[in-house]
XYZ file of C-alpha atoms in Angstrom:
138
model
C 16.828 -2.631 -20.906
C 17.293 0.005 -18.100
C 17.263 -1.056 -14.885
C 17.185 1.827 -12.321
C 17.230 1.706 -8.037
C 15.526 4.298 -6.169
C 18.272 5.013 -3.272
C 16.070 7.639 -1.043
C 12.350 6.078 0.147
C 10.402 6.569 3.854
C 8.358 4.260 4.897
C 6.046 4.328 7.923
C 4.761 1.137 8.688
C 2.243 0.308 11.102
C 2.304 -3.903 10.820
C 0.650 -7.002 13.148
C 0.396 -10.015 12.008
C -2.429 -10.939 14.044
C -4.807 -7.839 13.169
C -3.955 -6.876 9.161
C -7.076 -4.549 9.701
C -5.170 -2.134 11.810
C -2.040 -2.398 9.598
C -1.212 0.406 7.000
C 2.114 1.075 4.729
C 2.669 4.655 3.959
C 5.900 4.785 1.372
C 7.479 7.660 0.169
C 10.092 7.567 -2.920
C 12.442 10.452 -3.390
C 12.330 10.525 -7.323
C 15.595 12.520 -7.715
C 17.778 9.604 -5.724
C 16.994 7.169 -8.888
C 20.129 5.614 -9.973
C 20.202 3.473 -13.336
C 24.575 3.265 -12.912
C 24.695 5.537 -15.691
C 24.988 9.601 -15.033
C 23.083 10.299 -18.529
C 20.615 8.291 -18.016
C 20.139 9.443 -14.766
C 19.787 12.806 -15.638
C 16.940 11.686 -18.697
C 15.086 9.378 -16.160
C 14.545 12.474 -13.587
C 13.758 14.877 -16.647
C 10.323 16.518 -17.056
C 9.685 13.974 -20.457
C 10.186 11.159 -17.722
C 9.993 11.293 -14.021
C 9.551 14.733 -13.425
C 11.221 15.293 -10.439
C 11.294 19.000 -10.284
C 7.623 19.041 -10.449
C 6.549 15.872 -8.774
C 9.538 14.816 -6.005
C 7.444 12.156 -4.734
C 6.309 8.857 -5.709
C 4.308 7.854 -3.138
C 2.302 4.725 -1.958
C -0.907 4.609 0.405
C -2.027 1.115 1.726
C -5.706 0.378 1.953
C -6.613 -3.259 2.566
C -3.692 -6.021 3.176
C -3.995 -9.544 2.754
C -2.543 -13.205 3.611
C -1.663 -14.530 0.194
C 0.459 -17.916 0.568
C 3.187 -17.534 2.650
C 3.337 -13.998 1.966
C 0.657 -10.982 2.025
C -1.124 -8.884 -0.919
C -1.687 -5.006 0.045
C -4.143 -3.184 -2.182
C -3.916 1.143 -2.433
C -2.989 3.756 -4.191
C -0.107 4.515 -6.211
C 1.060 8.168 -6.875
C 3.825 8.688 -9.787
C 3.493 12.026 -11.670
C 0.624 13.066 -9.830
C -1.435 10.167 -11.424
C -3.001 8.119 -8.407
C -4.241 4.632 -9.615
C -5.087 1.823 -7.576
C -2.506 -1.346 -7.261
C -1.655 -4.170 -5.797
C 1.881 -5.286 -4.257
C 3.132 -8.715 -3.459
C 5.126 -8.743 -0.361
C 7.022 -11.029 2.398
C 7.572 -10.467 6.186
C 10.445 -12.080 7.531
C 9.949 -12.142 11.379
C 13.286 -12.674 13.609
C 11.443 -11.541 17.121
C 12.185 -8.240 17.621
C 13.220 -7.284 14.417
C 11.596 -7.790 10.685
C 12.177 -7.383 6.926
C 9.611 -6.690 4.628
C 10.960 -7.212 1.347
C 8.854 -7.004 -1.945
C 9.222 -6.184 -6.144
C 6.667 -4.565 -7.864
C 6.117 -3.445 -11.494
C 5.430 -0.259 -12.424
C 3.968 0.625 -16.010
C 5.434 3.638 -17.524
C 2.272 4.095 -19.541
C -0.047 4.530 -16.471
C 1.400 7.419 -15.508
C 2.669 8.830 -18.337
C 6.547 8.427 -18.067
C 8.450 8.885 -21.008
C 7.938 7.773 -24.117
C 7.155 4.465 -26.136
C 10.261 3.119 -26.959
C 12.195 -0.107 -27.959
C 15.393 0.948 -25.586
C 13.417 0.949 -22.395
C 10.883 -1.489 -21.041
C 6.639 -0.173 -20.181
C 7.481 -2.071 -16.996
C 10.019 -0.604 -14.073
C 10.901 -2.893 -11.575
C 11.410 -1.714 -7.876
C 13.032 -3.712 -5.840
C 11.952 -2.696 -1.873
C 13.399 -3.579 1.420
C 12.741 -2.380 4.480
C 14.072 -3.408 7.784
C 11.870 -2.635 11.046
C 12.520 -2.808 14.595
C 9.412 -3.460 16.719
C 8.547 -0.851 19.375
C-alpha cells in the first residue's frame, strides 16, 4: 500500500476545555506538500486523475460540533477534498502540559468520496492522515 504525509497544513484553533461550544478547528492542507517517499508517486498522487492540486490546492476541514468521547473528543464538520464537501467525523486527543498543548489525531479518508483516483489493487480506498498540532495558549 501507499502511505503518503501531507508536510504543509494551517490550522487555526480556537479550543477550551471547559466550553466545547465556543471551540472550532479550521484546518487547511496544502495538497502539493504530499509526500509518499517516492518522487513518482508523488508526482501521480498530486496529478489531476488523483489529488488535483493544480485545480483544488486545498483540502480543507471546518469544525461544527465537538464532543467528549472517552478520554479523548469527537469533532463533527465538513470535509473539503476535490471540491467535494461531505460531512465527517474525527477522533482526536488533547494533551494539556499548562501552557502549552498537543492535539494529535488519525483520520481516514476514502478515496471514493471524493473521487481520487482510481479503483485499484496497488493503493488502498482509505488514506490515512496522521495530524499533530502543537499550540501555545494565549
Amino acid at each position: 500500500g501507499v502511505t503518503g504525509i501531507f508536510k504543509t497544513f494551517a490550522a487555526t484553533i480556537t479550543f477550551d476545555e471547559g466550553n466545547l461550544a465556543t471551540s472550532k478547528f479550521v484546518i487547511t492542507i496544502d495538497v502539493a506538500s504530499l509526500n509518499t517517499g517516492n518522487a513518482v508517486q508523488n508526482r501521480h498522487a498530486i496529478a489531476a486523475e488523483w489529488f488535483d492540486a493544480t485545480t483544488y490546492p486545498k483540502i480543507k476541514f471546518t469544525s461544527g460540533t465537538i464532543q467528549k468521547s472517552g478520554s479523548g473528543y469527537v469533532v463533527n464538520g465538513k470535509m473539503e477534498v476535490k471540491g467535494k464537501v461531505k460531512e465527517v467525523s474525527i477522533p482526536f486527543n488533547f494533551t494539556n502540559t499548562g501552557s502549552t498543548g498537543v492535539f494529535t489525531s488519525t483520520l481516514t479518508i476514502k478515496r471514493s468520496d471524493y473521487g481520487v483516483g482510481v479503483a485499484s489493487n496497488d493503493v488502498s480506498d482509505e488514506i490515512k492522515v496522521e495530524i499533530k498540532v502543537p499550540v501555545i495558549k494565549g
